[in-house]
Coordinates of C-alpha atoms and ligand atoms in Angstrom, one line a residue:
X1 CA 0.0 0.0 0.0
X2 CA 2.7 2.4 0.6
X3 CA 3.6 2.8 -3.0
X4 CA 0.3 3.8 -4.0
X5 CA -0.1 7.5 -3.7
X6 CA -2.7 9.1 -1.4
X7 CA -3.8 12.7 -1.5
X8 CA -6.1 13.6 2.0
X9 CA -8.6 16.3 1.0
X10 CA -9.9 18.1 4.5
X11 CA -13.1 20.5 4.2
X12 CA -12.8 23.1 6.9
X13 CA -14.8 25.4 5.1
X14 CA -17.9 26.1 8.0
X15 CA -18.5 28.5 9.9
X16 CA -19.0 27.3 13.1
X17 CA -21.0 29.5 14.0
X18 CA -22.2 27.8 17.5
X19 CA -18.9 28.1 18.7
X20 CA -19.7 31.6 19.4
X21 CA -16.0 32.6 18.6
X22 CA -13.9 35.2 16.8
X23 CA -11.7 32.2 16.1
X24 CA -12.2 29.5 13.1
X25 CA -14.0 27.0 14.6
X26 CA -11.7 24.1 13.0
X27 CA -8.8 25.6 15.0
X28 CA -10.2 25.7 18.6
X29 CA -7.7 23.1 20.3
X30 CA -7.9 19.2 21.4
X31 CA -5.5 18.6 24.0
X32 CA -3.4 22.1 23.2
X33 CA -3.4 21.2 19.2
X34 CA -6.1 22.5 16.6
X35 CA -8.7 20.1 16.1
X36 CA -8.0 20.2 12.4
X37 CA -4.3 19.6 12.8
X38 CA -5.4 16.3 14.8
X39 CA -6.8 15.2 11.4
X40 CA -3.9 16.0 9.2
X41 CA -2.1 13.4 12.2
X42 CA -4.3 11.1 11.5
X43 CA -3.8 11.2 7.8
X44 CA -0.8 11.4 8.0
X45 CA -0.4 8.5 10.3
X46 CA -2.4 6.5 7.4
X47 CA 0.3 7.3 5.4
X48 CA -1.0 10.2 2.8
X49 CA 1.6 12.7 2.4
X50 CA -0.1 14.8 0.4
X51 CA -3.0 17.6 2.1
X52 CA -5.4 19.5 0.8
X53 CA -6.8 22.2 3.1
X54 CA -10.3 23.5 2.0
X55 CA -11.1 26.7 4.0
X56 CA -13.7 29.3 3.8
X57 CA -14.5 31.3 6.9
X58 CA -11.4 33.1 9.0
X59 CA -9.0 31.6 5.4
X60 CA -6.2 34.4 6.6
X61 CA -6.0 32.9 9.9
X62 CA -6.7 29.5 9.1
X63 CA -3.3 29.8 6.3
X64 CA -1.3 31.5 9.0
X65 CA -2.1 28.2 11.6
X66 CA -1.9 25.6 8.7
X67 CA 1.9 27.0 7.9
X68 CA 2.6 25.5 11.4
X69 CA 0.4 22.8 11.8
X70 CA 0.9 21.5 8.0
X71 CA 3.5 23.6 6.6
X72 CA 3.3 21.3 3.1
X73 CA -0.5 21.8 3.2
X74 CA -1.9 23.4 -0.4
X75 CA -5.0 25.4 0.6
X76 CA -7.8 26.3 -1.3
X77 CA -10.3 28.5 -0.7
X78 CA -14.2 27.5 -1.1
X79 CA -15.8 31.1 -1.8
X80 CA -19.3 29.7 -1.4
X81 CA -20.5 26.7 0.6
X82 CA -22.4 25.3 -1.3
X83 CA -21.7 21.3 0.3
X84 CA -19.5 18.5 0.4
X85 CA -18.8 18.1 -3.1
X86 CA -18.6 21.5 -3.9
X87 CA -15.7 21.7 -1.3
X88 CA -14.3 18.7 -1.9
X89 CA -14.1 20.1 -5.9
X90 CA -12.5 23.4 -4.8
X91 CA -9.5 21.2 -4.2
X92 CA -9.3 20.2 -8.0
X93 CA -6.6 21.6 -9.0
X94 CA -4.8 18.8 -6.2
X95 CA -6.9 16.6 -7.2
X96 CA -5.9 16.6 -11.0
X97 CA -2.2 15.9 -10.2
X98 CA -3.3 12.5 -10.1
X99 CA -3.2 10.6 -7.0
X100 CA -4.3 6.8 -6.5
X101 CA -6.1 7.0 -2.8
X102 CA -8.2 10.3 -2.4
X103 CA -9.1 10.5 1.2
X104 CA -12.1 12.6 2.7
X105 CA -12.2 14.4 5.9
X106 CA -13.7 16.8 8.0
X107 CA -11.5 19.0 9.5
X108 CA -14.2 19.3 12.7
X109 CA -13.9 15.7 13.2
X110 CA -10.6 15.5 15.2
X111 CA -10.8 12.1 17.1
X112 CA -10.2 9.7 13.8
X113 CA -8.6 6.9 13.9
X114 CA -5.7 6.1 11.5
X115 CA -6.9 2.5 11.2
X116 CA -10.2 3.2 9.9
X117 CA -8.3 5.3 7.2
X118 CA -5.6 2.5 6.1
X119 CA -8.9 0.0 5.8
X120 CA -10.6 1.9 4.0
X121 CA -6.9 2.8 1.4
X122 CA -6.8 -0.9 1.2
X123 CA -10.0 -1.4 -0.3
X124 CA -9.3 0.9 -2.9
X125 CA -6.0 -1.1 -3.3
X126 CA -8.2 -3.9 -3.5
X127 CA -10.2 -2.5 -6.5
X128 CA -13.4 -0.3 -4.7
X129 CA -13.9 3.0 -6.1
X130 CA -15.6 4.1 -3.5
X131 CA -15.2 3.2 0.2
X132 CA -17.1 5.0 2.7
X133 CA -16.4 4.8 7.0
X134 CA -19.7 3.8 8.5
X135 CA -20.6 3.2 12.3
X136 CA -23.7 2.2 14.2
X137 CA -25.7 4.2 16.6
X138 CA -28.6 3.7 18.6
X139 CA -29.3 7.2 18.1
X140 CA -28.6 7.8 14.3
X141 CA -30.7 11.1 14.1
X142 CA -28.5 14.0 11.8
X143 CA -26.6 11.6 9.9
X144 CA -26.6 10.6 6.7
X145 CA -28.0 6.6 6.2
X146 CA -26.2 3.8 4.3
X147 CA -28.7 2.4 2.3
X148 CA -27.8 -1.7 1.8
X149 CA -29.0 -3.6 -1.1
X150 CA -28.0 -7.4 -0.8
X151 CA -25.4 -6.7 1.3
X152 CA -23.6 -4.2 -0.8
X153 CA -24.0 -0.5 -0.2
X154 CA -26.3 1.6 -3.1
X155 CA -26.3 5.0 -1.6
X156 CA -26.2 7.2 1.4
X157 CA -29.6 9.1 2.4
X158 CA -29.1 12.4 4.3
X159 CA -31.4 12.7 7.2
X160 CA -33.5 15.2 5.3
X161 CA -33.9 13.0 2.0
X162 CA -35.1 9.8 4.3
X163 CA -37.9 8.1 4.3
X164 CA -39.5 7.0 7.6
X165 CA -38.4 3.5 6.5
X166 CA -35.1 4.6 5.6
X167 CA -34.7 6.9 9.5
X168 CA -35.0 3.7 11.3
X169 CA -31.6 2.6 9.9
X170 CA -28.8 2.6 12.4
X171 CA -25.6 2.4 10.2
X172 CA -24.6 6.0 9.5
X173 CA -22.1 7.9 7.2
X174 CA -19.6 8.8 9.6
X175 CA -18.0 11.5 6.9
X176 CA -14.6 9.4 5.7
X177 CA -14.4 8.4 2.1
X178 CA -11.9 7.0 0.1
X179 CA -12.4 7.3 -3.7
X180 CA -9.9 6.0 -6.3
X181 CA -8.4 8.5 -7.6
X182 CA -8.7 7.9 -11.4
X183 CA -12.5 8.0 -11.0
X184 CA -12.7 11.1 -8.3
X185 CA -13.3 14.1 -10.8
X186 CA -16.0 12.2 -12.9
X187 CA -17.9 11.4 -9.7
X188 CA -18.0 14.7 -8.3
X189 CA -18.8 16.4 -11.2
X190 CA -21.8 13.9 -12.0
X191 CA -23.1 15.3 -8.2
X192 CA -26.5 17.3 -8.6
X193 CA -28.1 19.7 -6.2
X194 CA -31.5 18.2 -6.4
X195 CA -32.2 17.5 -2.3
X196 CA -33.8 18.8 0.8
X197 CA -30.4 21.3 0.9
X198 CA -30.3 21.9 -2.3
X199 CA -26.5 21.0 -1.6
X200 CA -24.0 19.3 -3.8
X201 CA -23.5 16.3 -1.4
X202 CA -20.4 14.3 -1.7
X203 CA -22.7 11.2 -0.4
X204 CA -24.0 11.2 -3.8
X205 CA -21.1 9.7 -5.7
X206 CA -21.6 6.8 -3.9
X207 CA -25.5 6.4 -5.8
X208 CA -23.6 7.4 -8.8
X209 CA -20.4 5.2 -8.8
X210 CA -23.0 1.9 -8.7
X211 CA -25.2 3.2 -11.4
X212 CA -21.3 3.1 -13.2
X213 CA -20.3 -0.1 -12.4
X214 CA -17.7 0.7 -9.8
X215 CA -17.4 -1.1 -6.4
X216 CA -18.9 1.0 -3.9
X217 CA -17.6 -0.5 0.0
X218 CA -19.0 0.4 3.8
X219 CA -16.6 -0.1 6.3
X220 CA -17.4 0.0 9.9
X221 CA -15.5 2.1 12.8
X222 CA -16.1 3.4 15.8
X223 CA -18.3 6.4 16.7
X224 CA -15.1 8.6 17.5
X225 CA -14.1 8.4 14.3
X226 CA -17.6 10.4 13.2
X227 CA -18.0 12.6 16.2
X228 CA -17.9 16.0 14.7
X229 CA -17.3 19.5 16.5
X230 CA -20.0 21.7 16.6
X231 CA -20.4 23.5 20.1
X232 CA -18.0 23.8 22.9
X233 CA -19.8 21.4 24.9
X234 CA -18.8 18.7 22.2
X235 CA -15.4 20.1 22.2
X236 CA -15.3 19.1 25.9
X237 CA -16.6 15.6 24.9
X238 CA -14.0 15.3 22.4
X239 CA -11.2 16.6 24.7
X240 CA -12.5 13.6 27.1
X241 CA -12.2 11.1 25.0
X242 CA -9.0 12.2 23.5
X243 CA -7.3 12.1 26.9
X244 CA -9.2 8.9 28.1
X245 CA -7.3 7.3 25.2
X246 CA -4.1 9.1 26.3
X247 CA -4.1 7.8 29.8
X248 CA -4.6 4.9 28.8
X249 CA -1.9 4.4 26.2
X250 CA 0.2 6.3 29.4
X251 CA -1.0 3.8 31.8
X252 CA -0.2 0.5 28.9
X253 CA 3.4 2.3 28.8
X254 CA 4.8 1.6 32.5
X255 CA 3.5 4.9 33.6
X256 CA 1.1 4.8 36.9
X257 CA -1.7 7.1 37.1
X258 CA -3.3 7.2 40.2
X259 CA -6.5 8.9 39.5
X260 CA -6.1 8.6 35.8
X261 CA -9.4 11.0 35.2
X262 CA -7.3 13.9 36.8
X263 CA -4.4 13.7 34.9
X264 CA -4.0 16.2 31.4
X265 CA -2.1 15.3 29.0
X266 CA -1.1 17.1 25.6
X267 CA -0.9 16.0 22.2
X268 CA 3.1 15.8 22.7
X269 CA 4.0 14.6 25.8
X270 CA 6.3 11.7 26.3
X271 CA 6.4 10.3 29.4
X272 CA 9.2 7.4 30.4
X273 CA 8.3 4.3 32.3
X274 CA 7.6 3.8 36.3
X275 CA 6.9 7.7 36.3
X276 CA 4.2 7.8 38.9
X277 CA 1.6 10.6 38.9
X278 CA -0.1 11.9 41.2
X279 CA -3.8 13.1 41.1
X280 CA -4.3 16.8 39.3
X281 CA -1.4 16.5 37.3
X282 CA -1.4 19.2 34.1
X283 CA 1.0 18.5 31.1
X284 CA 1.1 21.8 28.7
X285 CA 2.6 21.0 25.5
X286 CA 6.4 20.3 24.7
X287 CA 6.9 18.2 28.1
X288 CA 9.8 15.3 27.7
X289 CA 9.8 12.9 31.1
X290 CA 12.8 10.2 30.9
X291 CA 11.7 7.0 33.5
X292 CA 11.2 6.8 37.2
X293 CA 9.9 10.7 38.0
X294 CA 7.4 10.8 40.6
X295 CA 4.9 13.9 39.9
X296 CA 3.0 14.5 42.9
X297 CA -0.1 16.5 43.0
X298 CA -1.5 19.4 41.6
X299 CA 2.2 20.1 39.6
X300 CA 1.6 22.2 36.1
X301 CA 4.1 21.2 33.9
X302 CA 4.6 22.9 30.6
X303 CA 8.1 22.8 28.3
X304 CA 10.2 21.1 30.2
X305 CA 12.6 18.1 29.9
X306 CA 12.9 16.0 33.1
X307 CA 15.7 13.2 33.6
X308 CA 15.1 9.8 35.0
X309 CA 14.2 9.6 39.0
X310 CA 13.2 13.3 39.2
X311 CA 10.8 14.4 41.9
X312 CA 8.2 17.0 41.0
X313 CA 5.9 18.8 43.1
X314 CA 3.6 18.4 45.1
X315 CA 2.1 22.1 43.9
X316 CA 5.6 22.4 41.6
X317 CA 5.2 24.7 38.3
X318 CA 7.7 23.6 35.7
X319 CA 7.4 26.5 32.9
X320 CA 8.7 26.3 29.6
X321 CA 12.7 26.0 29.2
X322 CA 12.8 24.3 32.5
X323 CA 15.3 21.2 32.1
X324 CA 15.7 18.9 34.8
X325 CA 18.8 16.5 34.9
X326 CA 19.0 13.1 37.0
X327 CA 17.4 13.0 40.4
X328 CA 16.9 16.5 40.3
X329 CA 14.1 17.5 43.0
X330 CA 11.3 20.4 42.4
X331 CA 9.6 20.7 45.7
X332 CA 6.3 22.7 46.8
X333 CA 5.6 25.9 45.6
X334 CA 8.3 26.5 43.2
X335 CA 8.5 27.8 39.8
X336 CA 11.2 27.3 37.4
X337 CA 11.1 28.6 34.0
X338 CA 14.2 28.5 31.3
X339 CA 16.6 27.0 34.1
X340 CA 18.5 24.1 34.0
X341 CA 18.8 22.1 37.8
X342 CA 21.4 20.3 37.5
X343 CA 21.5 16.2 38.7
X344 CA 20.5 15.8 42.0
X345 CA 20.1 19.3 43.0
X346 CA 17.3 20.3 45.2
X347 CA 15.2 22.9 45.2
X348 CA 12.3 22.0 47.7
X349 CA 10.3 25.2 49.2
X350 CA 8.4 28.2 47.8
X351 CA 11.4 29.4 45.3
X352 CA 11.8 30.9 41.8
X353 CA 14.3 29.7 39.6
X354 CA 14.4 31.8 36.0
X355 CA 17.1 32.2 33.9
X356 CA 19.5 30.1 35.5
X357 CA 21.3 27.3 36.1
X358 CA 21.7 24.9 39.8
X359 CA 24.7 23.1 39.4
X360 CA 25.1 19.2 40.7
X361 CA 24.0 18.8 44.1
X362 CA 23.5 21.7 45.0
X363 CA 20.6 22.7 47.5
X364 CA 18.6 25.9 47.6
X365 CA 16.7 27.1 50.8
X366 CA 13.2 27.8 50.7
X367 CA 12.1 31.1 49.6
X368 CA 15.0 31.7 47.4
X369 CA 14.5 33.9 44.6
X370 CA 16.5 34.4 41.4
X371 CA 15.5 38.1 40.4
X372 CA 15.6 37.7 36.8
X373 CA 14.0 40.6 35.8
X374 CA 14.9 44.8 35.9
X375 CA 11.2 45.2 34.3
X376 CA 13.3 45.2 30.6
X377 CA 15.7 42.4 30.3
X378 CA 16.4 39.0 31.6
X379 CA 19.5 38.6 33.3
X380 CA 21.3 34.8 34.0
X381 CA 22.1 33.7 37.6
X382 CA 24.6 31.1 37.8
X383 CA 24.9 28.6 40.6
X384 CA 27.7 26.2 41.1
X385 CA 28.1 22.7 41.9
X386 CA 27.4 22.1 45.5
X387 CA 26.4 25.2 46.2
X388 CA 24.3 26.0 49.4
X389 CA 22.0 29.0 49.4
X390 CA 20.3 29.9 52.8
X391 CA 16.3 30.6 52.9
X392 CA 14.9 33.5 51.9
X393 CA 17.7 34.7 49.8
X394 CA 17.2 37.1 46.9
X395 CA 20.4 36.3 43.8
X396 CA 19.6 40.0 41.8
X397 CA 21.0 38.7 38.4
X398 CA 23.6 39.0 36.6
X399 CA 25.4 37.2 39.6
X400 CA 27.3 33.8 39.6
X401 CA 27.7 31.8 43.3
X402 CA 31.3 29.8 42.6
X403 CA 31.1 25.9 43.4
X404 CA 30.5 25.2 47.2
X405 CA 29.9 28.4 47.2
X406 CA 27.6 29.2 51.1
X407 CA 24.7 32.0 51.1
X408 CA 23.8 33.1 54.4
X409 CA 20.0 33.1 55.0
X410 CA 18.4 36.1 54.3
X411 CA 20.9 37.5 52.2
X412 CA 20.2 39.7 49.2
X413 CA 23.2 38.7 46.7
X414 CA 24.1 41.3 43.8
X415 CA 28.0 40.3 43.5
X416 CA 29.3 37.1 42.6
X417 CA 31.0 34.7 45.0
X418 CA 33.9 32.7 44.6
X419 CA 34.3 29.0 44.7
X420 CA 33.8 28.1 48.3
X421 CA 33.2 31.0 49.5
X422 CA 30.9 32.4 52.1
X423 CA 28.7 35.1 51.3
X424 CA 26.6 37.2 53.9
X425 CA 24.3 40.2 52.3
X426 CA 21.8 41.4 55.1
X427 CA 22.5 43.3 57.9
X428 CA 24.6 41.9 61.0
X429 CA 22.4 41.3 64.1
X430 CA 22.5 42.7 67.6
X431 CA 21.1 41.5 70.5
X432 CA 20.6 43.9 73.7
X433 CA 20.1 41.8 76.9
X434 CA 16.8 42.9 78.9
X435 CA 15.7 45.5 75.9
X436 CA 12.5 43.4 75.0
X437 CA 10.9 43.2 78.9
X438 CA 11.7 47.1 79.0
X439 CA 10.0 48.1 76.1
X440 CA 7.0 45.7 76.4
X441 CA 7.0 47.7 79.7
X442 CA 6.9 50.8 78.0
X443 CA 4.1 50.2 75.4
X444 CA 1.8 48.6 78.4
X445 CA 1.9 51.6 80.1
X446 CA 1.3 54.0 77.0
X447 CA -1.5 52.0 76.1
X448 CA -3.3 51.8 79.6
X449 CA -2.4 56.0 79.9
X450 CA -4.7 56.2 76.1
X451 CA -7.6 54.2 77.8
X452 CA -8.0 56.5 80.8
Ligands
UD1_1 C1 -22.1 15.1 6.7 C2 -22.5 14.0 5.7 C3 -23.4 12.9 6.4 C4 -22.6 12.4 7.6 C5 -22.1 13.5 8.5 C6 -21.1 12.9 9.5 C7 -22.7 15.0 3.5 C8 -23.7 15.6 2.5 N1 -23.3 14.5 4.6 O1 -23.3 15.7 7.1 O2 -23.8 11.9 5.6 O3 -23.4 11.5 8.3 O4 -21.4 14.5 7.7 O5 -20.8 13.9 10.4 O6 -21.6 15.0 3.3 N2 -18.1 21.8 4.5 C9 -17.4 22.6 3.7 N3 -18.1 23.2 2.7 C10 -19.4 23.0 2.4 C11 -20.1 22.1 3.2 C12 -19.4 21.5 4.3 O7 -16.2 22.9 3.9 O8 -19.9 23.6 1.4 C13 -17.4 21.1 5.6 C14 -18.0 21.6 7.0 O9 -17.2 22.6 7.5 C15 -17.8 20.3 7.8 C16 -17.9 19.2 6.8 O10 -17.7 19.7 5.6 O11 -16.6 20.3 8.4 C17 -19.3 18.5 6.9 O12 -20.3 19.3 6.6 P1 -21.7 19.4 7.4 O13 -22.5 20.4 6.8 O14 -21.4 19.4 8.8 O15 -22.3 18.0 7.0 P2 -23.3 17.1 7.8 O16 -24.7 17.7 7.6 O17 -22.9 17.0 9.2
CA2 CA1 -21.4 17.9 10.6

């Protein structure tokens, strides 16, 4: 099959207008990635190189997200929706190139499953013209009807064109077609506009290729694969099944899940073996876990890199550029953004680490804070191997603390310290014997002269 040359055509035309948003509906995210970019995965997956992007509403902002979600995507622009196979035809020029495996999609139908795609490629490999992706529903009402005669399928019937016969049939179009290529330009252009729409319906070339001759197929595959986007309360739905299937695949992988129903992931994460995570975990996108982390509760974790036997959290936020090394330890109420913590370095309580690096082993006192930031530019802090910075410590960047270098608590650091030195930057203390009993004295006695 790989030989044979696929083209994926993927309508995204719609408005979308139940969204209720200023954004393309097709682009509102899945699991921190455009719905319609799932699809091109999926195709992609199936092994069709070659995309076809058919956009309509929002097509200046739909181009600019395609360049990044599909930079080798052609798109074409439907100027009037006017159906299915009027979209699918705006792609003609693509079309034309000549391709063996045309593949339909719908760019608001994110959750399809690669599978269904390569069956349905190798039935045209197999000699159909025409394979369509059905699934069976209790509850078929909306969709178009495969209409069986003698086992073989004669045409789809959208809801509107059914009869009452015809509505009582559970096996639905779920909106993926494969057409052979040679034959795909003949069918759509034989498509009429004579229907409850008055739409050009790509179902039709299904009525049209068996009045030709041509071997007209119905698959089967799973609702999912048919569960179009129309509101954001289906966007949730979709969102929960996409990361059902992720936790699961996480869970089949050697990685524990607790409460797996509390646990996000996104479309990229990797996530080693024996990691074990908590409940009300978040993964942002662009998060690399090696084996053996432990993630502990409510941690948000977004573009970072964490080595084997790290220990996250709980309540840790790991911000993009965040790179943890081998038993490196993130503890409560720390953020670290673009920082690299060096192996086993620890940096347990209510700290910010930006723009820096811990070295090996070294160990940061709660409530230290790298100051990064003048309110213009981002300044590096440097921290050696071994290096021991006392709680509540402010390092005001550019600064560099040598190896072993020793921060007294408290101290506000804005020159670097050698290697091994030790550091003090607060005031010295002094203690006066007897002062405190004297002047609790004196405030009793003001405060009983205010009440008389
Ligand atoms: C379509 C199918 C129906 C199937 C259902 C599955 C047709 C005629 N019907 O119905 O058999 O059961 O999907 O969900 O194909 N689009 C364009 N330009 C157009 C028209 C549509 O780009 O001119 C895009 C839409 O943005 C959408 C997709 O094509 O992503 C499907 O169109 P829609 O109108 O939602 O079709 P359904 O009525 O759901
Ligand atoms: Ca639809």
């Amino acid at each position: 099959m790989s030989q044979r040359s696929c083209l994926s055509v993927i309508l995204a035309a719609g408005e979308g207008t139940r969204m209720k948003s200023a954004m393309p509906k097709v682009l509102h995210p899945i699991a921190g990635l455009p719905m319609v970019a799932h699809v091109v995965k999926a195709a992609e997956a199936a092994g069709s190189g070659d995309l076809a992007l058919v956009i309509g509403h929002g097509a200046e902002e739909m181009r600019k997200a395609a360049a990044k979600f599909a930079p080798k995507a052609a798109t074409f622009v439907q100027e009037k929706r006017l159906g299915t196979a009027h979209a699918v035809l705006a792609a003609r020029d693509a079309i034309s190139r000549g391709y063996d495996d045309i593949l339909v999609m719908f760019g608001d139908t994110p959750l399809i499953d690669p599978d269904a795609l390569s069956v349905a490629r190798r039935k045209l490999a197999e000699g159909a013209a025409v394979v369509v992706v059905g699934f069976r529903t209790p509850n078929p009402s909306g969709y178009g009807r495969l209409i069986e005669r003698g086992g073989k399928l004669v045409a789809i019937r959208e809801e509107k064109d059914c009869s009452e016969e015809e509505k009582k049939i559970t096996f639905c179009n779920g909106g993926l077609m494969a057409v052979a290529g040679g034959q795909a330009l003949k069918l759509l252009e034989a498509v009429g506009n004579k229907n409850a729409k008055g739409e050009y319906y790509l179902t039709d070339i299904v009525e049209i290729a068996g009045m030709q001759g041509l071997v007209v197929v119905a698959t089967q595959a799973s609702f999912e694969n048919a569960l179009g986007i129309n509101n954001r309360a289906e966007l949730a739905e979709a969102e929960g099944i996409w990361q059902t299937r992720r936790r699961r695949q996480a869970m089949l992988d050697g990685v524990t899940l607790i409460v797996p129903e509390t646990v996000f992931f996104s479309h990229d994460t990797e996530i080693g073996a024996d990691t074990v995570v908590e409940p009300n975990v978040w993964f942002g996108p662009g998060v690399k876990i090696a084996t053996g982390a432990k993630i502990h509760a409510f941690s948000h974790i977004e573009g970072a890199t964490i080595a084997s036997n790290c220990d996250i959290g709980p309540f840790a936020r790991l911000r993009p550029g965040a790179d943890l090394k081998q038993k490196a330890k993130v503890g409560n109420f720390c953020e670290v953004k673009q920082a690299t913590i060096e192996e086993g370095a620890k940096v347990n309580h209510l700290t910010y680490i930006g723009d820096a690096r811990v070295g090996a082993g070294a160990n940061i006192g709660a409530g230290t804070i790298t100051c990064n930031y003048d309110g213009y530019s981002k300044f590096f802090t440097d921290i050696g191997e071994g290096a021991f910075v006392g709680s509540n410590s402010s390092l005001v960047a550019p600064v560099t603390i040598g190896k072993g270098g020793y921060i007294a608590s408290g101290s506000v650091i804005t020159e670097s310290v050698p290697n091994d030195a030790l550091a003090f930057g607060r005031a010295r203390q002094r203690t006066l014997p007897g002062k405190g009993k004297e002047l609790r004295e004196r405030f009793a006695s003001a405060a009983a002269a205010k009440k008389k």
